[in-house]
Amino acid sequence: MANKTVTIETSARHVHLSAADLARLFGEDYALTPRRALNQPGQFLAEERLHVEGPKGALDGVAILGPVRPATQVELSLGDARALGITVPVRASGDVQGSAGVKLVGPKGALVLKEGAIAARRHIHLSPDDAARYALHDGQVVSVRVGGPRALVFDEVVVRVSSAYNTVMHVDVDEANAAGLTGPTEAEILD
Amino acid sequence: MANKTVTIETSARHVHLSAADLARLFGEDYALTPRRALNQPGQFLAEERLHVEGPKGALDGVAILGPVRPATQVELSLGDARALGITVPVRASGDVQGSAGVKLVGPKGALVLKEGAIAARRHIHLSPDDAARYALHDGQVVSVRVGGPRALVFDEVVVRVSSAYNTVMHVDVDEANAAGLTGPTEAEILD
């Protein structure tokens, strides 16, 4: 059996926009400008940024990831949510029903989301090849061990398998700090 | 054998001051005013607050914990340190040699610390009775399991045993968020 290792990367706060919401915030027929490609095929960090507001505070210059998606989603750390004055559930990406509301402000308009703000559930993107090699399947929940001075084992890590993925694990900034990660870090999948 | 449980509490950023540094920041013969007692006997949150500055940012209204200690120490999260523009080591409380520098600003003066800023190593304060009951000793390193949607196991948790302690585990804000803690939470000590 192959040694089950995965590289952990940190996801900072970011927004995914629907086409309709992109038009509301940046104007009709606006297209995001890619600044750099992300690890996942076709995904990019945009040049554009957003202002995010809650009842108690705001965050400036929040990253937008492209391309547009079916639904707008705001991924925050629990520390971010506290600063904004909202309570966000820990959810898998795309699972935004009944999640927290927040206000987005762009150069051409603003938008009050009734839902869409979440803290991302930690997860592993797995290519089908690596899934076969590791004997893991889509939707499986595993644990992942990180070493070092803040060594810990993340439980409740959900595995997502798709031919659209390169293999990588994502945690948020709070989780990265808790594990003492200072950059992409090799970790061990336990199951 | 008793079930080894411990309550985890979150330590927000705070400063411990030496008597000399208290005088520099607040004036000669100044005494801190207790605002509320902490879980550990004799320790208190003070009414007074400090402004903490780094090369890239500042934190306002940082808590001071009393009484005064032999050496000044600034306990920050790694997120705080990044906002200030400094790099803090993960250290046990009191182990500040060669740690990060930071500037403290009080109502009567300011102070540039050459060292003293750390991220606290996660730890358990254990009363001698609980240490005997749990068969744990001072300096032992254990793991602690937290349940819930962000379940994880904290490794590298150092045990401190003293008759000055009530039994409680301390983590910082990043660690609390990573584990999804929203208040004092029961956890299981593994060893």
mmCIF file of C-alpha atoms in Angstrom:
data_model
loop_
_atom_site.group_PDB
_atom_site.id
_atom_site.type_symbol
_atom_site.label_atom_id
_atom_site.label_comp_id
_atom_site.label_asym_id
_atom_site.label_seq_id
_atom_site.Cartn_x
_atom_site.Cartn_y
_atom_site.Cartn_z
ATOM 1 C CA MET A 1 0.000 0.000 0.000
ATOM 2 C CA ALA A 2 1.306 3.435 -0.912
ATOM 3 C CA ASN A 3 2.130 5.795 1.918
ATOM 4 C CA LYS A 4 -0.872 8.121 1.981
ATOM 5 C CA THR A 5 0.549 11.612 1.940
ATOM 6 C CA VAL A 6 -1.075 14.858 0.870
ATOM 7 C CA THR A 7 0.121 18.447 0.661
ATOM 8 C CA ILE A 8 -1.889 20.840 2.824
ATOM 9 C CA GLU A 9 -2.472 24.327 1.445
ATOM 10 C CA THR A 10 -4.110 27.247 3.241
ATOM 11 C CA SER A 11 -7.222 28.883 1.784
ATOM 12 C CA ALA A 12 -7.417 32.517 2.792
ATOM 13 C CA ARG A 13 -10.815 34.226 2.831
ATOM 14 C CA HIS A 14 -12.328 34.509 -0.646
ATOM 15 C CA VAL A 15 -15.525 34.913 -2.643
ATOM 16 C CA HIS A 16 -16.932 32.892 -5.536
ATOM 17 C CA LEU A 17 -19.451 34.866 -7.595
ATOM 18 C CA SER A 18 -22.374 33.849 -9.757
ATOM 19 C CA ALA A 19 -22.553 35.506 -13.171
ATOM 20 C CA ALA A 20 -25.573 37.537 -12.068
ATOM 21 C CA ASP A 21 -23.862 38.757 -8.890
ATOM 22 C CA LEU A 22 -20.664 39.578 -10.802
ATOM 23 C CA ALA A 23 -22.760 41.809 -13.096
ATOM 24 C CA ARG A 24 -24.422 43.505 -10.109
ATOM 25 C CA LEU A 25 -21.115 44.261 -8.406
ATOM 26 C CA PHE A 26 -18.923 45.069 -11.427
ATOM 27 C CA GLY A 27 -21.385 45.976 -14.204
ATOM 28 C CA GLU A 28 -23.077 44.205 -17.111
ATOM 29 C CA ASP A 29 -20.929 41.826 -19.165
ATOM 30 C CA TYR A 30 -17.971 42.299 -16.850
ATOM 31 C CA ALA A 31 -15.382 39.496 -16.928
ATOM 32 C CA LEU A 32 -12.941 38.773 -14.098
ATOM 33 C CA THR A 33 -9.266 39.285 -14.918
ATOM 34 C CA PRO A 34 -7.116 36.304 -13.915
ATOM 35 C CA ARG A 35 -4.105 37.318 -11.807
ATOM 36 C CA ARG A 36 -2.665 33.862 -11.262
ATOM 37 C CA ALA A 37 -3.712 30.256 -11.784
ATOM 38 C CA LEU A 38 -4.612 28.185 -8.717
ATOM 39 C CA ASN A 39 -3.632 24.603 -8.068
ATOM 40 C CA GLN A 40 -7.014 23.329 -9.299
ATOM 41 C CA PRO A 41 -7.325 23.225 -13.124
ATOM 42 C CA GLY A 42 -9.094 26.287 -14.593
ATOM 43 C CA GLN A 43 -9.431 28.056 -11.232
ATOM 44 C CA PHE A 44 -7.783 31.443 -10.784
ATOM 45 C CA LEU A 45 -7.270 34.287 -8.366
ATOM 46 C CA ALA A 46 -8.775 37.425 -9.907
ATOM 47 C CA GLU A 47 -7.264 40.907 -9.992
ATOM 48 C CA GLU A 48 -10.577 42.216 -8.653
ATOM 49 C CA ARG A 49 -11.291 42.474 -4.915
ATOM 50 C CA LEU A 50 -14.443 43.011 -2.860
ATOM 51 C CA HIS A 51 -15.411 44.819 0.299
ATOM 52 C CA VAL A 52 -17.339 42.514 2.670
ATOM 53 C CA GLU A 53 -19.537 44.007 5.403
ATOM 54 C CA GLY A 54 -21.277 42.586 8.435
ATOM 55 C CA PRO A 55 -23.225 44.183 11.286
ATOM 56 C CA LYS A 56 -20.074 44.682 13.402
ATOM 57 C CA GLY A 57 -17.239 45.175 10.957
ATOM 58 C CA ALA A 58 -15.894 44.939 7.432
ATOM 59 C CA LEU A 59 -13.114 43.264 5.504
ATOM 60 C CA ASP A 60 -11.366 45.136 2.708
ATOM 61 C CA GLY A 61 -9.761 43.695 -0.380
ATOM 62 C CA VAL A 62 -11.255 40.217 -0.152
ATOM 63 C CA ALA A 63 -10.040 37.931 -2.945
ATOM 64 C CA ILE A 64 -12.348 36.727 -5.706
ATOM 65 C CA LEU A 65 -11.723 33.306 -7.219
ATOM 66 C CA GLY A 66 -12.828 32.602 -10.771
ATOM 67 C CA PRO A 67 -14.409 31.455 -12.946
ATOM 68 C CA VAL A 68 -18.006 32.279 -11.996
ATOM 69 C CA ARG A 69 -20.039 29.549 -10.293
ATOM 70 C CA PRO A 70 -23.755 28.694 -10.118
ATOM 71 C CA ALA A 71 -24.068 30.311 -6.665
ATOM 72 C CA THR A 72 -22.205 33.050 -4.837
ATOM 73 C CA GLN A 73 -20.279 31.817 -1.810
ATOM 74 C CA VAL A 74 -18.157 33.670 0.754
ATOM 75 C CA GLU A 75 -15.563 31.535 2.541
ATOM 76 C CA LEU A 76 -14.410 33.069 5.817
ATOM 77 C CA SER A 77 -12.454 31.951 8.842
ATOM 78 C CA LEU A 78 -14.352 31.881 12.139
ATOM 79 C CA GLY A 79 -12.123 34.781 13.191
ATOM 80 C CA ASP A 80 -13.255 36.758 10.122
ATOM 81 C CA ALA A 81 -16.888 35.966 10.908
ATOM 82 C CA ARG A 82 -16.471 37.216 14.466
ATOM 83 C CA ALA A 83 -14.918 40.454 13.201
ATOM 84 C CA LEU A 84 -17.904 40.932 10.860
ATOM 85 C CA GLY A 85 -20.375 40.086 13.617
ATOM 86 C CA ILE A 86 -21.904 37.066 11.910
ATOM 87 C CA THR A 87 -22.031 33.364 12.769
ATOM 88 C CA VAL A 88 -21.066 31.092 9.898
ATOM 89 C CA PRO A 89 -21.633 27.343 9.779
ATOM 90 C CA VAL A 90 -18.819 24.937 8.897
ATOM 91 C CA ARG A 91 -19.904 23.600 5.506
ATOM 92 C CA ALA A 92 -18.608 21.831 2.441
ATOM 93 C CA SER A 93 -18.136 24.175 -0.512
ATOM 94 C CA GLY A 94 -21.424 24.576 -2.410
ATOM 95 C CA ASP A 95 -23.565 23.693 0.612
ATOM 96 C CA VAL A 96 -24.796 27.197 1.394
ATOM 97 C CA GLN A 97 -28.515 26.683 2.116
ATOM 98 C CA GLY A 98 -29.368 28.431 5.375
ATOM 99 C CA SER A 99 -25.809 29.685 5.819
ATOM 100 C CA ALA A 100 -25.000 33.211 6.982
ATOM 101 C CA GLY A 101 -25.843 36.471 5.233
ATOM 102 C CA VAL A 102 -23.331 39.206 4.467
ATOM 103 C CA LYS A 103 -23.052 42.335 2.307
ATOM 104 C CA LEU A 104 -20.737 42.531 -0.707
ATOM 105 C CA VAL A 105 -19.673 45.900 -2.092
ATOM 106 C CA GLY A 106 -18.126 46.248 -5.554
ATOM 107 C CA PRO A 107 -17.241 49.210 -7.756
ATOM 108 C CA LYS A 108 -20.615 49.266 -9.554
ATOM 109 C CA GLY A 109 -23.029 48.061 -6.898
ATOM 110 C CA ALA A 110 -23.670 46.326 -3.609
ATOM 111 C CA LEU A 111 -25.457 43.135 -2.769
ATOM 112 C CA VAL A 112 -26.995 41.840 0.451
ATOM 113 C CA LEU A 113 -26.690 38.055 0.479
ATOM 114 C CA LYS A 114 -29.299 36.270 2.574
ATOM 115 C CA GLU A 115 -27.055 33.223 2.631
ATOM 116 C CA GLY A 116 -23.715 32.159 1.189
ATOM 117 C CA ALA A 117 -21.198 32.860 3.951
ATOM 118 C CA ILE A 118 -19.568 29.745 5.387
ATOM 119 C CA ALA A 119 -16.421 28.487 7.058
ATOM 120 C CA ALA A 120 -15.147 25.794 4.696
ATOM 121 C CA ARG A 121 -15.121 22.276 5.989
ATOM 122 C CA ARG A 122 -11.561 20.981 5.678
ATOM 123 C CA HIS A 123 -11.266 18.729 2.682
ATOM 124 C CA ILE A 124 -9.001 16.857 0.320
ATOM 125 C CA HIS A 125 -9.258 17.266 -3.440
ATOM 126 C CA LEU A 126 -8.213 13.914 -4.869
ATOM 127 C CA SER A 127 -7.547 12.963 -8.473
ATOM 128 C CA PRO A 128 -9.096 9.623 -9.515
ATOM 129 C CA ASP A 129 -5.587 8.138 -9.870
ATOM 130 C CA ASP A 130 -4.615 9.087 -6.330
ATOM 131 C CA ALA A 131 -8.010 7.942 -5.047
ATOM 132 C CA ALA A 132 -7.387 4.500 -6.540
ATOM 133 C CA ARG A 133 -3.810 4.399 -5.274
ATOM 134 C CA TYR A 134 -4.921 5.396 -1.748
ATOM 135 C CA ALA A 135 -8.089 3.266 -1.814
ATOM 136 C CA LEU A 136 -10.212 6.302 -0.898
ATOM 137 C CA HIS A 137 -13.604 7.226 -2.320
ATOM 138 C CA ASP A 138 -15.599 10.410 -2.861
ATOM 139 C CA GLY A 139 -17.362 11.512 0.323
ATOM 140 C CA GLN A 140 -15.166 9.448 2.641
ATOM 141 C CA VAL A 141 -14.202 11.122 5.914
ATOM 142 C CA VAL A 142 -10.592 10.657 7.007
ATOM 143 C CA SER A 143 -8.095 12.010 9.520
ATOM 144 C CA VAL A 144 -4.859 13.753 8.594
ATOM 145 C CA ARG A 145 -1.765 14.015 10.793
ATOM 146 C CA VAL A 146 0.496 17.084 10.728
ATOM 147 C CA GLY A 147 3.881 17.048 12.497
ATOM 148 C CA GLY A 148 5.984 19.822 14.012
ATOM 149 C CA PRO A 149 5.778 21.932 17.171
ATOM 150 C CA ARG A 150 2.002 22.304 16.756
ATOM 151 C CA ALA A 151 1.449 18.716 15.668
ATOM 152 C CA LEU A 152 -2.181 17.665 15.477
ATOM 153 C CA VAL A 153 -4.564 15.287 13.769
ATOM 154 C CA PHE A 154 -7.414 16.842 11.794
ATOM 155 C CA ASP A 155 -10.455 14.573 12.017
ATOM 156 C CA GLU A 156 -13.595 15.098 9.906
ATOM 157 C CA VAL A 157 -11.671 15.742 6.693
ATOM 158 C CA VAL A 158 -13.941 15.026 3.748
ATOM 159 C CA VAL A 159 -12.484 13.507 0.584
ATOM 160 C CA ARG A 160 -13.657 14.806 -2.814
ATOM 161 C CA VAL A 161 -12.678 12.811 -5.908
ATOM 162 C CA SER A 162 -12.946 14.321 -9.383
ATOM 163 C CA SER A 163 -11.079 14.265 -12.656
ATOM 164 C CA ALA A 164 -11.203 18.073 -12.358
ATOM 165 C CA TYR A 165 -8.900 17.931 -9.306
ATOM 166 C CA ASN A 166 -5.237 17.944 -8.563
ATOM 167 C CA THR A 167 -4.569 16.252 -5.242
ATOM 168 C CA VAL A 168 -4.287 18.743 -2.387
ATOM 169 C CA MET A 169 -5.818 19.302 1.051
ATOM 170 C CA HIS A 170 -7.318 22.669 1.972
ATOM 171 C CA VAL A 171 -7.606 24.161 5.436
ATOM 172 C CA ASP A 172 -8.499 27.710 6.430
ATOM 173 C CA VAL A 173 -6.212 30.258 8.052
ATOM 174 C CA ASP A 174 -7.273 29.385 11.614
ATOM 175 C CA GLU A 175 -6.565 25.717 10.983
ATOM 176 C CA ALA A 176 -3.217 26.497 9.347
ATOM 177 C CA ASN A 177 -2.185 28.636 12.321
ATOM 178 C CA ALA A 178 -3.358 25.996 14.806
ATOM 179 C CA ALA A 179 -1.130 23.463 13.059
ATOM 180 C CA GLY A 180 1.740 25.947 12.753
ATOM 181 C CA LEU A 181 1.781 25.719 8.947
ATOM 182 C CA THR A 182 3.902 28.360 7.260
ATOM 183 C CA GLY A 183 3.467 27.141 3.689
ATOM 184 C CA PRO A 184 2.445 24.033 1.773
ATOM 185 C CA THR A 185 3.099 21.115 4.131
ATOM 186 C CA GLU A 186 3.224 17.360 3.648
ATOM 187 C CA ALA A 187 0.844 15.434 5.899
ATOM 188 C CA GLU A 188 -0.248 11.849 6.378
ATOM 189 C CA ILE A 189 -3.764 10.560 5.660
ATOM 190 C CA LEU A 190 -5.004 8.155 8.369
ATOM 191 C CA ASP A 191 -8.077 6.067 7.730
ATOM 192 C CA MET B 1 -8.754 4.466 35.939
ATOM 193 C CA ALA B 2 -10.640 7.732 35.819
ATOM 194 C CA ASN B 3 -11.792 8.987 32.458
ATOM 195 C CA LYS B 4 -9.253 11.687 31.666
ATOM 196 C CA THR B 5 -11.271 14.732 30.751
ATOM 197 C CA VAL B 6 -10.286 18.383 30.804
ATOM 198 C CA THR B 7 -12.107 21.613 30.012
ATOM 199 C CA ILE B 8 -10.506 23.610 27.206
ATOM 200 C CA GLU B 9 -10.613 27.386 27.516
ATOM 201 C CA THR B 10 -9.481 29.919 24.923
ATOM 202 C CA SER B 11 -6.766 32.437 25.775
ATOM 203 C CA ALA B 12 -7.194 35.607 23.762
ATOM 204 C CA ARG B 13 -4.153 37.807 23.162
ATOM 205 C CA HIS B 14 -2.793 39.343 26.369
ATOM 206 C CA VAL B 15 0.214 40.871 28.075
ATOM 207 C CA HIS B 16 1.903 40.036 31.385
ATOM 208 C CA LEU B 17 3.978 42.929 32.730
ATOM 209 C CA SER B 18 6.992 43.113 35.014
ATOM 210 C CA ALA B 19 6.778 45.674 37.824
ATOM 211 C CA ALA B 20 9.415 47.827 36.089
ATOM 212 C CA ASP B 21 7.587 47.768 32.749
ATOM 213 C CA LEU B 22 4.248 48.506 34.433
ATOM 214 C CA ALA B 23 5.859 51.640 35.940
ATOM 215 C CA ARG B 24 7.262 52.688 32.555
ATOM 216 C CA LEU B 25 3.903 52.329 30.806
ATOM 217 C CA PHE B 26 1.538 53.542 33.535
ATOM 218 C CA GLY B 27 3.739 55.614 35.861
ATOM 219 C CA GLU B 28 5.651 55.086 39.102
ATOM 220 C CA ASP B 29 3.908 53.039 41.814
ATOM 221 C CA TYR B 30 0.981 52.296 39.546
ATOM 222 C CA ALA B 31 -1.077 49.225 40.489
ATOM 223 C CA LEU B 32 -3.285 47.302 38.048
ATOM 224 C CA THR B 33 -7.013 47.352 38.789
ATOM 225 C CA PRO B 34 -8.566 43.868 38.740
ATOM 226 C CA ARG B 35 -11.641 43.688 36.525
ATOM 227 C CA ARG B 36 -12.435 40.016 37.014
ATOM 228 C CA ALA B 37 -10.784 36.949 38.503
ATOM 229 C CA LEU B 38 -9.446 34.292 36.133
ATOM 230 C CA ASN B 39 -9.742 30.551 36.545
ATOM 231 C CA GLN B 40 -6.208 30.317 37.995
ATOM 232 C CA PRO B 41 -5.988 31.352 41.683
ATOM 233 C CA GLY B 42 -4.833 34.961 42.170
ATOM 234 C CA GLN B 43 -4.740 35.745 38.441
ATOM 235 C CA PHE B 44 -6.946 38.513 37.096
ATOM 236 C CA LEU B 45 -7.923 40.415 33.979
ATOM 237 C CA ALA B 46 -7.036 44.089 34.533
ATOM 238 C CA GLU B 47 -9.154 47.127 33.664
ATOM 239 C CA GLU B 48 -6.104 48.572 31.909
ATOM 240 C CA ARG B 49 -5.358 47.880 28.238
ATOM 241 C CA LEU B 50 -2.306 48.382 26.033
ATOM 242 C CA HIS B 51 -1.595 49.361 22.463
ATOM 243 C CA VAL B 52 0.773 46.856 20.806
ATOM 244 C CA GLU B 53 2.739 47.887 17.684
ATOM 245 C CA GLY B 54 4.777 45.986 15.135
ATOM 246 C CA PRO B 55 6.462 47.035 11.891
ATOM 247 C CA LYS B 56 3.328 46.356 9.805
ATOM 248 C CA GLY B 57 0.376 46.968 12.084
ATOM 249 C CA ALA B 58 -0.973 47.531 15.571
ATOM 250 C CA LEU B 59 -3.465 45.994 17.985
ATOM 251 C CA ASP B 60 -5.574 48.235 20.171
ATOM 252 C CA GLY B 61 -6.984 47.472 23.584
ATOM 253 C CA VAL B 62 -4.873 44.391 24.314
ATOM 254 C CA ALA B 63 -5.719 42.810 27.668
ATOM 255 C CA ILE B 64 -3.299 42.881 30.589
ATOM 256 C CA LEU B 65 -3.336 39.966 33.032
ATOM 257 C CA GLY B 66 -2.217 40.533 36.617
ATOM 258 C CA PRO B 67 -0.493 40.325 38.967
ATOM 259 C CA VAL B 68 2.918 41.495 37.730
ATOM 260 C CA ARG B 69 5.451 38.800 36.814
ATOM 261 C CA PRO B 70 9.258 38.616 36.784
ATOM 262 C CA ALA B 71 9.364 39.214 33.006
ATOM 263 C CA THR B 72 7.075 40.938 30.522
ATOM 264 C CA GLN B 73 5.474 38.568 28.030
ATOM 265 C CA VAL B 74 3.113 39.212 25.103
ATOM 266 C CA GLU B 75 0.981 36.227 24.077
ATOM 267 C CA LEU B 76 -0.344 36.525 20.522
ATOM 268 C CA SER B 77 -1.975 34.268 17.990
ATOM 269 C CA LEU B 78 -0.017 33.603 14.794
ATOM 270 C CA GLY B 79 -2.715 35.649 13.043
ATOM 271 C CA ASP B 80 -2.035 38.571 15.392
ATOM 272 C CA ALA B 81 1.700 38.259 14.759
ATOM 273 C CA ARG B 82 1.161 38.353 10.992
ATOM 274 C CA ALA B 83 -0.991 41.481 11.343
ATOM 275 C CA LEU B 84 1.794 43.125 13.370
ATOM 276 C CA GLY B 85 4.442 42.006 10.903
ATOM 277 C CA ILE B 86 6.459 39.916 13.352
ATOM 278 C CA THR B 87 7.275 36.211 13.566
ATOM 279 C CA VAL B 88 6.666 34.716 16.999
ATOM 280 C CA PRO B 89 7.899 31.320 18.156
ATOM 281 C CA VAL B 90 5.548 28.796 19.762
ATOM 282 C CA ARG B 91 6.781 28.701 23.363
ATOM 283 C CA ALA B 92 5.736 27.662 26.829
ATOM 284 C CA SER B 93 4.778 30.619 29.008
ATOM 285 C CA GLY B 94 7.890 32.129 30.623
ATOM 286 C CA ASP B 95 10.246 30.825 27.917
ATOM 287 C CA VAL B 96 10.824 34.128 26.142
ATOM 288 C CA GLN B 97 14.595 34.107 25.490
ATOM 289 C CA GLY B 98 15.210 34.984 21.842
ATOM 290 C CA SER B 99 11.485 35.400 21.159
ATOM 291 C CA ALA B 100 10.077 38.242 19.071
ATOM 292 C CA GLY B 101 10.278 41.958 19.808
ATOM 293 C CA VAL B 102 7.288 44.294 19.835
ATOM 294 C CA LYS B 103 6.406 47.805 21.012
ATOM 295 C CA LEU B 104 4.021 48.432 23.922
ATOM 296 C CA VAL B 105 2.344 51.809 24.325
ATOM 297 C CA GLY B 106 0.688 52.833 27.591
ATOM 298 C CA PRO B 107 -0.766 56.104 28.880
ATOM 299 C CA LYS B 108 2.495 57.260 30.482
ATOM 300 C CA GLY B 109 5.132 55.816 28.207
ATOM 301 C CA ALA B 110 6.155 53.344 25.549
ATOM 302 C CA LEU B 111 8.516 50.434 25.595
ATOM 303 C CA VAL B 112 10.328 48.577 22.815
ATOM 304 C CA LEU B 113 10.706 44.952 23.881
ATOM 305 C CA LYS B 114 13.676 43.146 22.305
ATOM 306 C CA GLU B 115 12.001 39.856 23.176
ATOM 307 C CA GLY B 116 8.862 38.668 24.965
ATOM 308 C CA ALA B 117 6.333 38.095 22.184
ATOM 309 C CA ILE B 118 5.326 34.445 21.743
ATOM 310 C CA ALA B 119 2.496 32.222 20.591
ATOM 311 C CA ALA B 120 1.672 30.140 23.638
ATOM 312 C CA ARG B 121 2.312 26.436 23.398
ATOM 313 C CA ARG B 122 -0.964 24.657 24.161
ATOM 314 C CA HIS B 123 -0.902 23.350 27.701
ATOM 315 C CA ILE B 124 -2.868 21.853 30.546
ATOM 316 C CA HIS B 125 -2.772 23.355 34.020
ATOM 317 C CA LEU B 126 -3.246 20.419 36.367
ATOM 318 C CA SER B 127 -3.819 20.433 40.113
ATOM 319 C CA PRO B 128 -1.700 17.871 42.027
ATOM 320 C CA ASP B 129 -4.902 15.950 42.896
ATOM 321 C CA ASP B 130 -5.946 15.645 39.257
ATOM 322 C CA ALA B 131 -2.366 14.804 38.243
ATOM 323 C CA ALA B 132 -2.388 11.892 40.691
ATOM 324 C CA ARG B 133 -5.859 10.800 39.597
ATOM 325 C CA TYR B 134 -4.876 10.909 35.902
ATOM 326 C CA ALA B 135 -1.350 9.496 36.485
ATOM 327 C CA LEU B 136 0.201 12.481 34.682
ATOM 328 C CA HIS B 137 3.336 14.364 35.686
ATOM 329 C CA ASP B 138 4.700 17.863 35.239
ATOM 330 C CA GLY B 139 6.326 18.325 31.831
ATOM 331 C CA GLN B 140 4.584 15.329 30.258
ATOM 332 C CA VAL B 141 3.422 15.799 26.672
ATOM 333 C CA VAL B 142 -0.017 14.399 25.848
ATOM 334 C CA SER B 143 -2.648 14.512 23.126
ATOM 335 C CA VAL B 144 -6.169 15.832 23.609
ATOM 336 C CA ARG B 145 -9.196 14.894 21.527
ATOM 337 C CA VAL B 146 -11.978 17.386 20.757
ATOM 338 C CA GLY B 147 -15.253 16.250 19.166
ATOM 339 C CA GLY B 148 -17.765 18.040 16.977
ATOM 340 C CA PRO B 149 -17.854 19.175 13.337
ATOM 341 C CA ARG B 150 -14.241 20.325 13.523
ATOM 342 C CA ALA B 151 -13.078 17.350 15.575
ATOM 343 C CA LEU B 152 -9.323 17.080 15.975
ATOM 344 C CA VAL B 153 -6.596 15.753 18.227
ATOM 345 C CA PHE B 154 -4.137 18.293 19.589
ATOM 346 C CA ASP B 155 -0.724 16.637 19.953
ATOM 347 C CA GLU B 156 2.218 18.291 21.728
ATOM 348 C CA VAL B 157 0.118 19.464 24.674
ATOM 349 C CA VAL B 158 2.417 20.046 27.643
ATOM 350 C CA VAL B 159 1.172 19.255 31.161
ATOM 351 C CA ARG B 160 2.015 21.643 33.979
ATOM 352 C CA VAL B 161 1.323 20.482 37.544
ATOM 353 C CA SER B 162 1.245 22.944 40.438
ATOM 354 C CA SER B 163 -0.657 23.487 43.653
ATOM 355 C CA ALA B 164 -1.227 27.015 42.277
ATOM 356 C CA TYR B 165 -3.384 25.587 39.479
ATOM 357 C CA ASN B 166 -6.986 24.720 38.853
ATOM 358 C CA THR B 167 -7.256 22.068 36.173
ATOM 359 C CA VAL B 168 -7.906 23.554 32.726
ATOM 360 C CA MET B 169 -6.406 23.374 29.230
ATOM 361 C CA HIS B 170 -5.519 26.556 27.348
ATOM 362 C CA VAL B 171 -5.417 27.023 23.589
ATOM 363 C CA ASP B 172 -5.153 30.241 21.625
ATOM 364 C CA VAL B 173 -7.833 31.772 19.393
ATOM 365 C CA ASP B 174 -6.540 30.129 16.197
ATOM 366 C CA GLU B 175 -6.580 26.724 17.869
ATOM 367 C CA ALA B 176 -10.060 27.324 19.298
ATOM 368 C CA ASN B 177 -11.385 28.293 15.859
ATOM 369 C CA ALA B 178 -9.685 25.322 14.207
ATOM 370 C CA ALA B 179 -11.468 23.031 16.665
ATOM 371 C CA GLY B 180 -14.756 24.951 16.323
ATOM 372 C CA LEU B 181 -14.847 25.805 20.045
ATOM 373 C CA THR B 182 -17.465 28.383 20.967
ATOM 374 C CA GLY B 183 -16.915 28.343 24.735
ATOM 375 C CA PRO B 184 -15.382 26.132 27.425
ATOM 376 C CA THR B 185 -15.443 22.594 26.009
ATOM 377 C CA GLU B 186 -14.881 19.180 27.539
ATOM 378 C CA ALA B 187 -12.147 17.152 25.876
ATOM 379 C CA GLU B 188 -10.418 13.832 26.414
ATOM 380 C CA ILE B 189 -6.752 13.459 27.348
ATOM 381 C CA LEU B 190 -5.021 10.645 25.430
ATOM 382 C CA ASP B 191 -1.633 9.404 26.558
#
